[in-house]
Amino acid sequence: MKIQNILFALGCGLVSQTLAVISWEEADKKASSFVSDLSEAEKIDIVTGYMNMQGTCVGNIKPNSRKNFKGLCLQDGPAGVRFNEGTSTTWQTGINSAATFNKDLLYKIGKDQGAEFYAKGINVALAPSMNILRAPASGRVWENFGEDPYLSGVCGTQITKGMQDSGVIVSAKHYVANDIEHNREASTSNMDEQTLMEIHVEPFYRTVTEGEAGSVMASYNAVNGVYVVQNKKVLTEILKEGMNFQGFIVSDWWAIHDLEGSFNAGVDMNMPGGKAWGPNYINDSFWGSNISNAIRSGKVSSARLDDAVKRIIRSMYKMNQMGNFPNVNLRAQSMHTETHRQAATESQILLKNDDNVLPLTKKYRKIAVIGKDADKAESCTDTACTNGNIIQGFGSGTTDFTGITDPYSSIKNRASKEGITVVGSISDSANEGANAARDADVAIVFVRATSGEEYIVVDNNKGDRNNLDLWHGGNDLVKSVAAVNKNTIVVIHAPATVNLPFINNVKAIIHAGMPGAESGNAIASVLFGDHNPSGHLPFTWAKREEYCCDVSYPGELPHGGDSKTTYDYKEGLFVGYRWFDKKGTKPIYPFGHGLSYTTFEYSNLSSSLVKSGTEVTGLKATFTVSNTGSVEGATVPMLFLGFPNVSEMGDYPVRNLKAFDKINLKAGESKTVTLEVDQHGLSYYNTNKKKFVVPTGGEYTVYVGKSAGDLPLKVTLKNTQGSNEGSSAGGNNNGDNNGNNNGNNNGSNNTGYDCCADSNARVQYTDESGNWSIENGNWCLICPEKPQCFSISLGYPCCQGNTVVYTDKDGKWGLENGQWCGIADIPSPSTGCPYQTKNGYPVCKTTTTVVYTDSDKWGVENGEWCIMCN
Ligand code: BGC
């Protein structure tokens, strides 16, 4: 534990622990020894849920007194400890945490949430939730981190590190592609492998590999026809083997439909144990003693049982839970209001602020606060009620309410310090709202919408929202207030996008999201400028029909059955802003948008690749950010990457978020900022190789700016992957940072395999893409030597095309994109076969029989003439 964390813990009076951090290897040794004398029945008790959710925690594993083993308590998450009866913080939701774009704060959120779980003796927090926002109407988007896989991965990783540093195992969920509530337990999310890996698995990749998550929750839905809990490819090949995941996989609650399928696919813990909800199923499990019978009949192996047990115990050792872990007591007090307040405040997103109507200052003598959403949040089971401020959605990801602050009271308190009068119409009555607004200097209208989990229906919305309209007549309320007050400000509490029919009739809009108990203080702080708004949209705000995808509302099918609703992820990689880029559609507010009361300028971008030998291992971008306004504030520079346009990658998004930071600047201050992208961030998923690879050839484009729609800085970098250029023996960064593309495409081919390092390698096999060899045990393609061009040494790139514009003593010159470039000589057939079009005819790809000879030798391939290389 770091010194400052210890001090912070002491300052808050926390019951926390000092973690003796051990490696997975050490944890594995201890787990092996623990497991070695367990009987089969004892092992089965560790993998099968106990009490079927009728016990203390939502998930329980039975204690074993012989082994002095306390069992396990698993509890929701992610907005704090569920069912805590007011003894711990009612946190902001995941989407609000993401909106802070503040990595240090995300860690702290995890750390402090973890301390609350720890104090209550909870071993596993069922959080963070990391599904991708494809469709804003999807019920659980507020639990997750928005539309971008990188942002979601960073949020998941930071929160995981924080929680696990507090001694609590996270269960990152819902793995994977559980993105629509309707028929979540009888639906299949269908997509190609690249989309699965780059978009939907990606947040888990970072959380597992960097965050070292101790557990992952397998989701209800199927992927490509096979329920995730029975999907060996998804659970064992991708997660356990592909990511070297050391922890355990727990099923989502009652997601298990059989023993063999789930056990053999790689689920390690069946939760909450019974076949279905209810006391009748406490001792009726697909697992339990059925595992013994299945081992006897050879349907499952005892080795698989040992592996599952060891994974669970190993995670417990890793997080130091096998010693003095607190006893379970969901009522143990542990609060972290300060961290929560900071997060709630930093998550408020200023979407619009015409004429600088905000912040509120003494120039306004009278403020009207309007709308039931400004009232205290209504508390009820799983927050399935909406008669007040919306601070969380509904479902399992909620907490009991404590210390709730409401917008109306917080605004009144704050305004009184300035001597400003506040009048209220704390109802959704359009007439009353207009009456209150009429003679006020400013009218602030609070409006709302909510969504949640499938098992609850609120106002006819079965988890997923039926539409994106505001609830409880919000549009009419805004309309009537804006008609009588020219300084109308709208504050929206909602899971994600709502329709904005009033957008042009109001001066300011704040998207407050679902900010938790500090909702009132957070909005007051931003409205009065005590905190200069610094939240940013973790999703694109557009009209419903313009998104890549939408939810649908199919009729209910039996859970776990063979017939499933199909959700086709036809958008592929193009989710969120990637879709809008592809379509050239301008959204209402782009991903990353968020205004401040000051202004920022970005300048002086330079960028370089980091190399180790011939391998590209990273990218650095350095630039200046300046606060050009008159008040202090924080800006979030975002780095988006355009990938090389090489055929091996197929149709790829124009821009992808790969790095960001949050930088605080005093008025007039400037700072130099460096953002880094790691090798994984420079890679795409190659389906032939079944791994992430850095592409070869072409160029990366680095964009830096304040949102996906505001990227003023841009530089292009030649991709030197696979070549000696820009590399140093020690692997230091001395990469090419001149932004030039010199067109040297060494090592590029469209097969997905690397070009052989030795271009004279012995041919092992030939197919239509060329000649193949084996190097270091891997297939490689014998690629032609790409022509080097003379102009590089003169500081000009190689031309991509072949039109000669001018010839001098150095060579032949062309003009491309307004810049001189050198034309390389096409190598003569004797120096190798260039595999590129010549005189309009392709070069033969195989050693076809010569059919005809003129100045070249000709063959016929696929019914077409082609030129032979030799
Ligand atoms: C949800 C999970 C939750 C579990 C336990 C399920 O319905 O999908 O997110 O952790 O219940 O409450």
Tab-separated table of C-alpha atoms and ligand atoms in Angstrom, residues 76 82 126 140 173-174 184 217 220 252-253 396 453, ligand 1:
chain	number	residue	atom	x	y	z
A	76	ASP	CA	-23.071	-6.514	-6.260
A	82	ARG	CA	-25.862	-3.666	-2.723
A	126	LEU	CA	-19.508	-8.132	-8.737
A	140	ARG	CA	-27.802	-1.403	-18.466
A	173	LYS	CA	-18.728	-8.556	-16.055
A	174	HIS	CA	-20.637	-9.399	-18.200
A	184	ARG	CA	-30.789	-11.725	-22.523
A	217	MET	CA	-18.457	-13.229	-14.803
A	220	TYR	CA	-26.381	-14.926	-19.857
A	252	ASP	CA	-24.070	-14.905	-13.984
A	253	TRP	CA	-26.957	-15.741	-11.662
A	396	SER	CA	-28.972	-5.441	-9.312
A	453	GLU	CA	-32.368	-4.786	-15.857
B	1	BGC	C1	-26.889	-9.607	-13.028
B	1	BGC	C2	-25.480	-9.478	-12.490
B	1	BGC	C3	-25.497	-9.503	-10.986
B	1	BGC	C4	-26.185	-10.782	-10.517
B	1	BGC	C5	-26.246	-10.900	-9.014
B	1	BGC	C6	-27.641	-10.770	-12.418
B	1	BGC	O1	-28.979	-10.698	-12.745
B	1	BGC	O2	-26.851	-9.733	-14.423
B	1	BGC	O3	-24.913	-8.282	-12.941
B	1	BGC	O4	-24.201	-9.418	-10.508
B	1	BGC	O5	-27.501	-10.794	-11.029
B	1	BGC	O6	-27.118	-9.995	-8.470
